PDB file of C-alpha atoms and ligand atoms in Angstrom:
ATOM      1  CA  MET A 958      -9.451  12.093 -21.562  1.00 56.00           C
ATOM      2  CA  ASN A 959     -13.114  13.927 -21.102  1.00 56.00           C
ATOM      3  CA  ASN A 960     -14.395  12.156 -17.994  1.00 74.00           C
ATOM      4  CA  GLY A 961     -14.060  12.624 -14.379  1.00 74.00           C
ATOM      5  CA  VAL A 962     -13.008   8.930 -14.021  1.00 71.00           C
ATOM      6  CA  SER A 963     -10.419   8.479 -16.513  1.00 76.00           C
ATOM      7  CA  ALA A 964      -8.950  11.867 -15.230  1.00 86.00           C
ATOM      8  CA  THR A 965      -8.292  10.337 -11.795  1.00 94.00           C
ATOM      9  CA  ALA A 966      -5.352   8.984 -13.785  1.00 97.00           C
ATOM     10  CA  ARG A 967      -3.705  12.020 -14.063  1.00 97.00           C
ATOM     11  CA  TRP A 968      -3.895  12.326 -10.491  1.00 97.00           C
ATOM     12  CA  THR A 969      -2.123   9.537  -9.405  1.00 98.00           C
ATOM     13  CA  ALA A 970       0.338   9.972 -12.544  1.00 98.00           C
ATOM     14  CA  ALA A 971       1.409  13.243 -10.543  1.00 98.00           C
ATOM     15  CA  ALA A 972       1.959  11.160  -7.523  1.00 98.00           C
ATOM     16  CA  ARG A 973       4.327   9.290  -9.368  1.00 98.00           C
ATOM     17  CA  ALA A 974       6.073  12.235 -10.514  1.00 98.00           C
ATOM     18  CA  ASP A 975       6.560  13.557  -7.065  1.00 98.00           C
ATOM     19  CA  GLU A 976       7.827  10.504  -5.824  1.00 98.00           C
ATOM     20  CA  THR A 977      10.383  10.659  -8.855  1.00 98.00           C
ATOM     21  CA  ARG A 978      11.488  13.661  -7.581  1.00 98.00           C
ATOM     22  CA  ARG A 979      12.491  12.280  -4.094  1.00 98.00           C
ATOM     23  CA  ASP A 980      16.265  11.620  -3.536  1.00 97.00           C
ATOM     24  CA  ASP A 981      14.991   8.598  -1.413  1.00 97.00           C
ATOM     25  CA  ALA A 982      12.407   7.180  -4.221  1.00 98.00           C
ATOM     26  CA  LEU A 983      10.665   4.105  -4.224  1.00 98.00           C
ATOM     27  CA  PHE A 984      10.367   3.868  -7.966  1.00 98.00           C
ATOM     28  CA  THR A 985      11.203   6.286 -10.873  1.00 98.00           C
ATOM     29  CA  ASP A 986       8.445   7.116 -13.538  1.00 98.00           C
ATOM     30  CA  ASP A 987      10.346   9.857 -15.758  1.00 98.00           C
ATOM     31  CA  LEU A 988       7.097   9.998 -17.870  1.00 98.00           C
ATOM     32  CA  ALA A 989       4.762  10.685 -14.932  1.00 98.00           C
ATOM     33  CA  GLY A 990       4.876  14.506 -14.921  1.00 98.00           C
ATOM     34  CA  ASP A 991       4.300  14.534 -18.674  1.00 98.00           C
ATOM     35  CA  LEU A 992       1.227  12.589 -18.566  1.00 97.00           C
ATOM     36  CA  ALA A 993      -0.181  14.300 -15.362  1.00 97.00           C
ATOM     37  CA  GLY A 994       0.317  17.556 -17.087  1.00 96.00           C
ATOM     38  CA  PRO A 995      -0.797  20.584 -15.005  1.00 96.00           C
ATOM     39  CA  GLU A 996      -4.538  18.986 -14.400  1.00 95.00           C
ATOM     40  CA  GLY A 997      -3.021  16.116 -12.962  1.00 96.00           C
ATOM     41  CA  PHE A 998      -0.848  18.053 -10.556  1.00 97.00           C
ATOM     42  CA  ALA A 999      -4.092  20.285  -9.927  1.00 96.00           C
ATOM     43  CA  ARG A1000      -5.761  17.304  -8.735  1.00 96.00           C
ATOM     44  CA  TYR A1001      -2.895  15.918  -6.916  1.00 96.00           C
ATOM     45  CA  GLU A1002      -2.899  19.134  -4.918  1.00 95.00           C
ATOM     46  CA  ARG A1003      -6.774  19.183  -4.608  1.00 95.00           C
ATOM     47  CA  TYR A1004      -7.261  15.647  -3.306  1.00 93.00           C
ATOM     48  CA  ALA A1005      -4.170  15.911  -1.220  1.00 91.00           C
ATOM     49  CA  ASN A1006      -5.047  14.550   2.707  1.00 88.00           C
ATOM     50  CA  PRO A1007      -2.840  13.235   5.448  1.00 88.00           C
ATOM     51  CA  GLY A1008      -1.614   9.791   4.430  1.00 93.00           C
ATOM     52  CA  THR A1009      -2.613  10.378   0.902  1.00 94.00           C
ATOM     53  CA  THR A1010       0.753  10.726  -0.773  1.00 95.00           C
ATOM     54  CA  GLU A1011       2.315   8.380   1.025  1.00 97.00           C
ATOM     55  CA  PHE A1012       0.117   5.509   0.278  1.00 97.00           C
ATOM     56  CA  LEU A1013      -0.107   6.464  -3.422  1.00 98.00           C
ATOM     57  CA  ALA A1014       3.800   5.863  -3.364  1.00 98.00           C
ATOM     58  CA  VAL A1015       3.685   2.449  -1.032  1.00 98.00           C
ATOM     59  CA  ARG A1016       0.870   1.243  -3.168  1.00 98.00           C
ATOM     60  CA  THR A1017       2.998   1.202  -6.467  1.00 98.00           C
ATOM     61  CA  ARG A1018       6.189   0.062  -4.794  1.00 98.00           C
ATOM     62  CA  TYR A1019       3.765  -2.871  -3.250  1.00 98.00           C
ATOM     63  CA  LEU A1020       2.387  -3.577  -6.972  1.00 98.00           C
ATOM     64  CA  ASP A1021       5.962  -3.112  -8.014  1.00 98.00           C
ATOM     65  CA  GLU A1022       7.529  -5.736  -5.783  1.00 98.00           C
ATOM     66  CA  VAL A1023       4.616  -8.109  -6.688  1.00 98.00           C
ATOM     67  CA  ILE A1024       5.145  -8.142 -10.464  1.00 98.00           C
ATOM     68  CA  ALA A1025       9.046  -8.808  -9.682  1.00 98.00           C
ATOM     69  CA  ALA A1026       7.870 -11.664  -7.540  1.00 98.00           C
ATOM     70  CA  THR A1027       5.803 -13.154 -10.065  1.00 98.00           C
ATOM     71  CA  PRO A1028       6.998 -13.999 -13.503  1.00 96.00           C
ATOM     72  CA  LEU A1029       3.868 -15.066 -15.442  1.00 97.00           C
ATOM     73  CA  PRO A1030       3.693 -15.194 -19.025  1.00 96.00           C
ATOM     74  CA  GLN A1031       0.848 -12.298 -19.429  1.00 98.00           C
ATOM     75  CA  VAL A1032       0.240  -9.592 -17.167  1.00 98.00           C
ATOM     76  CA  VAL A1033      -2.552  -7.505 -17.358  1.00 98.00           C
ATOM     77  CA  LEU A1034      -3.126  -4.055 -15.920  1.00 98.00           C
ATOM     78  CA  VAL A1035      -6.672  -3.751 -15.032  1.00 98.00           C
ATOM     79  CA  ALA A1036      -7.336   0.017 -15.283  1.00 97.00           C
ATOM     80  CA  ALA A1037      -3.869   0.910 -16.533  1.00 98.00           C
ATOM     81  CA  GLY A1038      -4.492   4.346 -16.404  1.00 98.00           C
ATOM     82  CA  LEU A1039      -1.119   6.240 -17.146  1.00 98.00           C
ATOM     83  CA  ASP A1040       0.827   3.806 -15.795  1.00 98.00           C
ATOM     84  CA  THR A1041       4.349   3.444 -17.427  1.00 98.00           C
ATOM     85  CA  ARG A1042       5.370   0.047 -16.116  1.00 98.00           C
ATOM     86  CA  SER A1043       5.884  -1.156 -19.934  1.00 98.00           C
ATOM     87  CA  VAL A1044       8.769   1.252 -19.920  1.00 98.00           C
ATOM     88  CA  ARG A1045       9.958   1.873 -16.201  1.00 98.00           C
ATOM     89  CA  LEU A1046      10.197  -1.935 -15.287  1.00 98.00           C
ATOM     90  CA  THR A1047      12.721  -4.533 -16.729  1.00 96.00           C
ATOM     91  CA  TRP A1048      10.353  -7.434 -17.812  1.00 98.00           C
ATOM     92  CA  PRO A1049      11.549 -11.210 -18.121  1.00 96.00           C
ATOM     93  CA  PRO A1050      11.798 -12.019 -21.574  1.00 96.00           C
ATOM     94  CA  GLY A1051       8.371 -12.826 -23.434  1.00 96.00           C
ATOM     95  CA  THR A1052       6.498 -11.295 -21.151  1.00 98.00           C
ATOM     96  CA  VAL A1053       3.240 -10.079 -22.731  1.00 98.00           C
ATOM     97  CA  LEU A1054       1.536  -7.033 -21.127  1.00 98.00           C
ATOM     98  CA  TYR A1055      -1.717  -6.067 -21.761  1.00 98.00           C
ATOM     99  CA  GLU A1056      -3.074  -2.517 -20.371  1.00 98.00           C
ATOM    100  CA  LEU A1057      -7.056  -2.061 -19.763  1.00 98.00           C
ATOM    101  CA  ASP A1058      -8.737   1.057 -19.456  1.00 97.00           C
ATOM    102  CA  GLN A1059     -11.459   3.348 -20.764  1.00 96.00           C
ATOM    103  CA  ALA A1060     -11.388   4.001 -24.364  1.00 96.00           C
ATOM    104  CA  ASP A1061     -10.795   7.753 -24.684  1.00 94.00           C
ATOM    105  CA  LEU A1062      -7.944   7.165 -22.211  1.00 96.00           C
ATOM    106  CA  VAL A1063      -6.158   4.681 -23.801  1.00 97.00           C
ATOM    107  CA  ASP A1064      -6.595   6.929 -27.305  1.00 96.00           C
ATOM    108  CA  TRP A1065      -4.909   9.732 -25.468  1.00 96.00           C
ATOM    109  CA  LYS A1066      -2.115   7.744 -23.894  1.00 97.00           C
ATOM    110  CA  GLU A1067      -1.126   6.088 -27.076  1.00 97.00           C
ATOM    111  CA  LYS A1068      -0.802   9.774 -28.648  1.00 97.00           C
ATOM    112  CA  ARG A1069       0.914  11.136 -25.675  1.00 97.00           C
ATOM    113  CA  LEU A1070       3.488   7.890 -24.957  1.00 98.00           C
ATOM    114  CA  ALA A1071       4.736   8.382 -28.855  1.00 97.00           C
ATOM    115  CA  GLU A1072       5.064  12.067 -28.772  1.00 97.00           C
ATOM    116  CA  LEU A1073       7.111  11.502 -25.585  1.00 97.00           C
ATOM    117  CA  GLY A1074       9.114   8.776 -27.435  1.00 97.00           C
ATOM    118  CA  ALA A1075       8.658   6.309 -25.153  1.00 97.00           C
ATOM    119  CA  ARG A1076      10.345   2.873 -25.431  1.00 97.00           C
ATOM    120  CA  HIS A1077       8.489  -0.499 -24.166  1.00 97.00           C
ATOM    121  CA  THR A1078      10.428  -3.082 -22.780  1.00 96.00           C
ATOM    122  CA  CYS A1079       7.906  -5.889 -23.195  1.00 97.00           C
ATOM    123  CA  GLU A1080       5.318  -6.812 -25.730  1.00 98.00           C
ATOM    124  CA  ARG A1081       2.702  -4.514 -24.974  1.00 98.00           C
ATOM    125  CA  HIS A1082      -1.483  -4.117 -26.381  1.00 98.00           C
ATOM    126  CA  ALA A1083      -3.110  -1.332 -24.905  1.00 98.00           C
ATOM    127  CA  VAL A1084      -6.924  -2.136 -24.975  1.00 98.00           C
ATOM    128  CA  GLY A1085      -9.871   0.035 -24.499  1.00 97.00           C
ATOM    129  CA  THR A1086     -12.830  -1.278 -22.896  1.00 97.00           C
ATOM    130  CA  ASP A1087     -15.242  -0.916 -20.383  1.00 97.00           C
ATOM    131  CA  LEU A1088     -14.464  -3.052 -17.012  1.00 98.00           C
ATOM    132  CA  THR A1089     -18.297  -3.239 -16.146  1.00 97.00           C
ATOM    133  CA  GLY A1090     -19.179  -4.749 -19.204  1.00 96.00           C
ATOM    134  CA  PRO A1091     -18.002  -7.999 -21.345  1.00 95.00           C
ATOM    135  CA  TRP A1092     -14.148  -6.548 -21.496  1.00 98.00           C
ATOM    136  CA  ASP A1093     -12.789 -10.265 -21.826  1.00 97.00           C
ATOM    137  CA  GLY A1094     -13.681  -9.983 -25.557  1.00 98.00           C
ATOM    138  CA  PRO A1095     -11.578  -7.301 -26.601  1.00 98.00           C
ATOM    139  CA  LEU A1096      -8.936  -8.856 -24.015  1.00 98.00           C
ATOM    140  CA  ARG A1097      -8.602 -12.215 -26.062  1.00 98.00           C
ATOM    141  CA  ALA A1098      -9.037 -10.324 -29.187  1.00 98.00           C
ATOM    142  CA  ALA A1099      -5.708  -8.441 -28.567  1.00 98.00           C
ATOM    143  CA  GLY A1100      -3.844 -12.063 -28.091  1.00 98.00           C
ATOM    144  CA  TRP A1101      -4.655 -13.071 -24.525  1.00 98.00           C
ATOM    145  CA  ASP A1102      -4.598 -16.365 -23.730  1.00 98.00           C
ATOM    146  CA  PRO A1103      -7.181 -17.804 -21.133  1.00 97.00           C
ATOM    147  CA  ALA A1104      -5.088 -21.262 -21.032  1.00 98.00           C
ATOM    148  CA  ALA A1105      -1.974 -19.646 -19.767  1.00 98.00           C
ATOM    149  CA  PRO A1106      -1.962 -18.094 -16.033  1.00 98.00           C
ATOM    150  CA  THR A1107      -2.088 -13.995 -15.784  1.00 98.00           C
ATOM    151  CA  LEU A1108      -0.923 -11.580 -13.417  1.00 98.00           C
ATOM    152  CA  TRP A1109      -3.839  -8.917 -12.962  1.00 98.00           C
ATOM    153  CA  ILE A1110      -3.047  -5.860 -11.303  1.00 98.00           C
ATOM    154  CA  ALA A1111      -6.394  -3.834 -10.004  1.00 98.00           C
ATOM    155  CA  GLU A1112      -4.265  -0.462  -9.019  1.00 98.00           C
ATOM    156  CA  GLY A1113      -6.578   2.606  -7.732  1.00 98.00           C
ATOM    157  CA  LEU A1114     -10.013   0.503  -9.624  1.00 98.00           C
ATOM    158  CA  LEU A1115     -12.137  -1.123  -7.322  1.00 98.00           C
ATOM    159  CA  PHE A1116     -13.492   1.630  -5.269  1.00 97.00           C
ATOM    160  CA  TYR A1117     -14.732   3.751  -8.555  1.00 97.00           C
ATOM    161  CA  LEU A1118     -17.285   0.672  -9.435  1.00 97.00           C
ATOM    162  CA  PRO A1119     -20.479   0.394  -7.650  1.00 97.00           C
ATOM    163  CA  GLU A1120     -20.323  -2.374  -5.463  1.00 98.00           C
ATOM    164  CA  GLN A1121     -22.043  -4.872  -7.706  1.00 98.00           C
ATOM    165  CA  ASP A1122     -19.722  -3.801 -10.784  1.00 98.00           C
ATOM    166  CA  ALA A1123     -16.761  -4.203  -8.529  1.00 98.00           C
ATOM    167  CA  ARG A1124     -17.621  -7.680  -7.271  1.00 98.00           C
ATOM    168  CA  THR A1125     -18.757  -8.678 -10.519  1.00 98.00           C
ATOM    169  CA  LEU A1126     -15.160  -7.840 -11.506  1.00 98.00           C
ATOM    170  CA  LEU A1127     -13.515  -9.674  -9.073  1.00 98.00           C
ATOM    171  CA  ALA A1128     -15.183 -12.959  -9.671  1.00 98.00           C
ATOM    172  CA  ARG A1129     -14.792 -12.607 -13.796  1.00 98.00           C
ATOM    173  CA  LEU A1130     -11.272 -12.112 -13.064  1.00 98.00           C
ATOM    174  CA  ALA A1131     -11.408 -15.080 -10.797  1.00 98.00           C
ATOM    175  CA  SER A1132     -13.349 -17.072 -13.287  1.00 98.00           C
ATOM    176  CA  LEU A1133     -11.126 -16.433 -16.445  1.00 98.00           C
ATOM    177  CA  SER A1134      -7.826 -17.134 -14.735  1.00 98.00           C
ATOM    178  CA  ALA A1135      -6.228 -20.292 -15.581  1.00 98.00           C
ATOM    179  CA  PRO A1136      -4.737 -21.877 -12.445  1.00 97.00           C
ATOM    180  CA  GLY A1137      -1.389 -20.415 -11.097  1.00 97.00           C
ATOM    181  CA  SER A1138      -2.498 -16.678 -11.621  1.00 98.00           C
ATOM    182  CA  VAL A1139      -2.516 -14.153  -9.385  1.00 98.00           C
ATOM    183  CA  LEU A1140      -4.460 -10.862  -8.615  1.00 98.00           C
ATOM    184  CA  ALA A1141      -2.921  -7.847  -6.713  1.00 98.00           C
ATOM    185  CA  GLY A1142      -4.608  -4.432  -5.817  1.00 98.00           C
ATOM    186  CA  ASP A1143      -5.927  -2.365  -3.225  1.00 98.00           C
ATOM    187  CA  LEU A1144      -9.232  -1.843  -1.655  1.00 98.00           C
ATOM    188  CA  LEU A1145     -10.586   0.839   0.479  1.00 97.00           C
ATOM    189  CA  SER A1146     -12.400   0.040   3.812  1.00 97.00           C
ATOM    190  CA  HIS A1147     -15.918   1.361   4.373  1.00 96.00           C
ATOM    191  CA  GLN A1148     -14.713   3.584   7.364  1.00 94.00           C
ATOM    192  CA  SER A1149     -12.948   5.621   4.654  1.00 94.00           C
ATOM    193  CA  MET A1150     -16.250   6.308   3.169  1.00 94.00           C
ATOM    194  CA  VAL A1151     -18.079   7.109   6.115  1.00 94.00           C
ATOM    195  CA  SER A1152     -14.880   8.444   8.371  1.00 93.00           C
ATOM    196  CA  GLU A1153     -15.278  12.289   9.070  1.00 94.00           C
ATOM    197  CA  PHE A1154     -11.771  13.001   7.839  1.00 93.00           C
ATOM    198  CA  THR A1155     -12.606  11.655   4.294  1.00 93.00           C
ATOM    199  CA  GLN A1156     -15.683  13.639   3.764  1.00 94.00           C
ATOM    200  CA  GLU A1157     -14.255  16.896   2.363  1.00 94.00           C
ATOM    201  CA  GLY A1158     -12.267  14.906  -0.038  1.00 94.00           C
ATOM    202  CA  LEU A1159     -15.191  12.583  -0.934  1.00 95.00           C
ATOM    203  CA  ARG A1160     -17.078  15.853  -1.619  1.00 96.00           C
ATOM    204  CA  ARG A1161     -14.311  17.233  -3.841  1.00 96.00           C
ATOM    205  CA  LEU A1162     -14.248  13.616  -6.120  1.00 95.00           C
ATOM    206  CA  ARG A1163     -17.815  13.931  -6.283  1.00 95.00           C
ATOM    207  CA  GLU A1164     -17.714  17.234  -7.715  1.00 95.00           C
ATOM    208  CA  ASP A1165     -15.393  16.362 -10.436  1.00 94.00           C
ATOM    209  CA  GLY A1166     -17.238  13.397 -11.251  1.00 93.00           C
ATOM    210  CA  CYS A1167     -15.217  10.480  -9.864  1.00 94.00           C
ATOM    211  CA  PRO A1168     -16.889   9.597  -6.824  1.00 95.00           C
ATOM    212  CA  TRP A1169     -15.519   6.684  -4.724  1.00 96.00           C
ATOM    213  CA  LEU A1170     -18.336   4.475  -4.274  1.00 96.00           C
ATOM    214  CA  TRP A1171     -17.238   1.186  -2.743  1.00 97.00           C
ATOM    215  CA  GLY A1172     -15.301   0.281   0.490  1.00 97.00           C
ATOM    216  CA  THR A1173     -15.212  -2.686   2.306  1.00 97.00           C
ATOM    217  CA  ASP A1174     -13.945  -3.311   6.212  1.00 96.00           C
ATOM    218  CA  ARG A1175     -13.783  -7.367   5.016  1.00 96.00           C
ATOM    219  CA  PRO A1176     -11.194  -7.717   2.290  1.00 98.00           C
ATOM    220  CA  GLU A1177     -10.520 -10.860   2.755  1.00 98.00           C
ATOM    221  CA  GLU A1178     -13.844 -12.359   2.452  1.00 98.00           C
ATOM    222  CA  ALA A1179     -14.799  -9.878  -0.846  1.00 98.00           C
ATOM    223  CA  LEU A1180     -11.729 -11.474  -2.467  1.00 98.00           C
ATOM    224  CA  THR A1181     -12.500 -15.150  -1.354  1.00 98.00           C
ATOM    225  CA  GLU A1182     -16.516 -14.741  -2.061  1.00 98.00           C
ATOM    226  CA  SER A1183     -15.075 -13.770  -5.702  1.00 98.00           C
ATOM    227  CA  GLY A1184     -13.262 -17.109  -6.070  1.00 98.00           C
ATOM    228  CA  TRP A1185      -9.767 -16.217  -4.981  1.00 98.00           C
ATOM    229  CA  THR A1186      -7.445 -17.663  -2.388  1.00 98.00           C
ATOM    230  CA  VAL A1187      -6.152 -14.951  -0.465  1.00 98.00           C
ATOM    231  CA  ARG A1188      -2.222 -14.576   0.043  1.00 98.00           C
ATOM    232  CA  GLU A1189      -2.106 -11.394   2.068  1.00 98.00           C
ATOM    233  CA  VAL A1190      -3.668  -8.296   2.868  1.00 98.00           C
ATOM    234  CA  LYS A1191      -1.903  -5.663   4.398  1.00 98.00           C
ATOM    235  CA  VAL A1192      -2.551  -1.966   5.633  1.00 98.00           C
ATOM    236  CA  PRO A1193       0.043   0.631   4.979  1.00 98.00           C
ATOM    237  CA  GLY A1194       2.625   0.362   7.948  1.00 98.00           C
ATOM    238  CA  GLU A1195       2.758  -3.211   8.040  1.00 98.00           C
ATOM    239  CA  ASP A1196       6.000  -5.277   7.061  1.00 97.00           C
ATOM    240  CA  GLY A1197       6.165  -4.936   3.419  1.00 97.00           C
ATOM    241  CA  ALA A1198       3.666  -2.290   3.010  1.00 98.00           C
ATOM    242  CA  ALA A1199       5.715   0.640   4.325  1.00 98.00           C
ATOM    243  CA  PHE A1200       8.925   0.577   2.430  1.00 98.00           C
ATOM    244  CA  GLY A1201      10.063   3.604   4.770  1.00 97.00           C
ATOM    245  CA  ARG A1202       7.289   6.118   3.359  1.00 97.00           C
ATOM    246  CA  TRP A1203       4.767   5.343   5.994  1.00 97.00           C
ATOM    247  CA  PRO A1204       5.696   6.950   8.985  1.00 96.00           C
ATOM    248  CA  TRP A1205       2.991   5.951  11.051  1.00 96.00           C
ATOM    249  CA  PRO A1206       2.150   2.469  12.911  1.00 96.00           C
ATOM    250  CA  PRO A1207      -0.035   0.451  11.086  1.00 97.00           C
ATOM    251  CA  LEU A1208      -3.912   0.627  12.180  1.00 95.00           C
ATOM    252  CA  PRO A1209      -5.148  -1.894  13.946  1.00 94.00           C
ATOM    253  CA  ARG A1210      -7.884  -3.682  11.434  1.00 93.00           C
ATOM    254  CA  ASP A1211     -10.657  -2.901  14.054  1.00 90.00           C
ATOM    255  CA  THR A1212     -10.361   0.787  14.023  1.00 90.00           C
ATOM    256  CA  THR A1213     -13.154   2.602  13.299  1.00 90.00           C
ATOM    257  CA  GLY A1214     -13.486   6.200  12.149  1.00 90.00           C
ATOM    258  CA  LEU A1215     -10.231   6.329  10.627  1.00 92.00           C
ATOM    259  CA  PRO A1216      -9.820   5.603   6.720  1.00 93.00           C
ATOM    260  CA  MET A1217      -7.689   2.851   5.450  1.00 96.00           C
ATOM    261  CA  ASN A1218      -6.452   1.290   3.132  1.00 97.00           C
ATOM    262  CA  PHE A1219      -6.080  -2.603   1.972  1.00 98.00           C
ATOM    263  CA  LEU A1220      -3.033  -4.219  -0.409  1.00 98.00           C
ATOM    264  CA  PHE A1221      -3.898  -7.599  -1.350  1.00 98.00           C
ATOM    265  CA  THR A1222      -2.211 -10.444  -3.220  1.00 98.00           C
ATOM    266  CA  ALA A1223      -4.735 -13.718  -4.049  1.00 98.00           C
ATOM    267  CA  SER A1224      -3.960 -16.704  -6.479  1.00 98.00           C
ATOM    268  CA  THR A1225      -6.421 -19.137  -7.963  1.00 93.00           C
TER     269      THR A1225
HETATM  270  N1  SAM B1585      -4.068   2.088 -12.078  1.00 62.02           N
HETATM  271  C1  SAM B1585      -3.662   3.068 -12.413  1.00 62.02           C
HETATM  272  C2  SAM B1585      -2.694   4.097 -11.609  1.00 62.02           C
HETATM  273  O1  SAM B1585      -2.606   3.622 -10.781  1.00 62.02           O
HETATM  274  O2  SAM B1585      -2.516   5.168 -11.834  1.00 62.02           O
HETATM  275  C3  SAM B1585      -4.901   4.143 -12.974  1.00 62.02           C
HETATM  276  C4  SAM B1585      -5.886   4.882 -11.444  1.00 62.02           C
HETATM  277  S1  SAM B1585      -6.861   5.647 -11.940  1.00 62.02           S
HETATM  278  C5  SAM B1585      -7.261   6.085 -10.060  1.00 62.02           C
HETATM  279  C6  SAM B1585      -8.296   4.901 -11.860  1.00 62.02           C
HETATM  280  C7  SAM B1585      -8.467   4.343 -13.458  1.00 62.02           C
HETATM  281  O3  SAM B1585      -9.771   3.644 -13.497  1.00 62.02           O
HETATM  282  C8  SAM B1585      -8.455   5.558 -14.504  1.00 62.02           C
HETATM  283  O4  SAM B1585      -7.488   5.551 -15.402  1.00 62.02           O
HETATM  284  C9  SAM B1585     -10.033   5.095 -15.136  1.00 62.02           C
HETATM  285  O5  SAM B1585     -10.108   5.511 -16.364  1.00 62.02           O
HETATM  286  C10 SAM B1585     -10.280   3.842 -14.694  1.00 62.02           C
HETATM  287  N2  SAM B1585     -11.520   2.870 -15.187  1.00 62.02           N
HETATM  288  C11 SAM B1585     -12.676   3.660 -13.608  1.00 62.02           C
HETATM  289  N3  SAM B1585     -13.669   3.022 -14.026  1.00 62.02           N
HETATM  290  C12 SAM B1585     -13.686   2.223 -15.442  1.00 62.02           C
HETATM  291  C13 SAM B1585     -14.140   1.237 -15.916  1.00 62.02           C
HETATM  292  N4  SAM B1585     -15.680   1.076 -15.879  1.00 62.02           N
HETATM  293  N5  SAM B1585     -13.660   0.509 -17.288  1.00 62.02           N
HETATM  294  C14 SAM B1585     -12.243   1.101 -17.594  1.00 62.02           C
HETATM  295  N6  SAM B1585     -11.341   1.549 -16.756  1.00 62.02           N
HETATM  296  C15 SAM B1585     -11.938   2.112 -15.972  1.00 62.02           C
END
């Protein structure tokens, strides 16, 4: 893993390892600590901000619940990073899971998972590709069927892409989706990019070669304009996006000057 953006996967793996250690953990990811390694934990500390640890746990649990509630035959983790849902979740029989991410990360992860003796609980295909390019070719080559509905999970990705690339990706996901497909993931608010409370963290991410590039205060619009029908957009703290881990009330949507994250589910 030799670039800054793919190394962010180690950061979120460290967050999952941290959550796993809790008595009241929202999920258990026994491989996360090994996958994060010392670099992941160093980044976890370096990017720590009030709410970050809590949000990362809530985000993963939110998406775990979407997955459990959406038994579709194929699931694509769009920018899977060091996600181990193929190991830690129980999948309906016949589910085929595809993991997309940058080739260097995929190569490294496959080797490391083999060393760790990971046992996958579903059919799984890891595909190295650039999500700002024609990524659906490699996905089809791995066996993904555009005629069947797909559950797409975009966790911790969209703000690492330039706005145009992120919007193009959202639109391509919609146009590739057979009826009945679902997309779930997260977006950052524009406030998160400009708030005085995030500037130090953003500087560190820039320095490390993994800047956040895009946030929007109108997530519903971004999804709708890309061809999705929004089912829900939640901010942490709302019912279904707190899980006893988010200790603050949800921020009103029109709050300015404070960072905000959105969790969303949409369908075709
Ligand atoms: N979804 C995982 C998780 O929650 O742990 C990974 C999140 S990590 C913060 C961001 C991921 O996006 C990294 O694994 C990185 O390699 C991937 N990524 C960023 N830009 C990408 C691109 N253009 N093509 C493929 N993957 C990309």
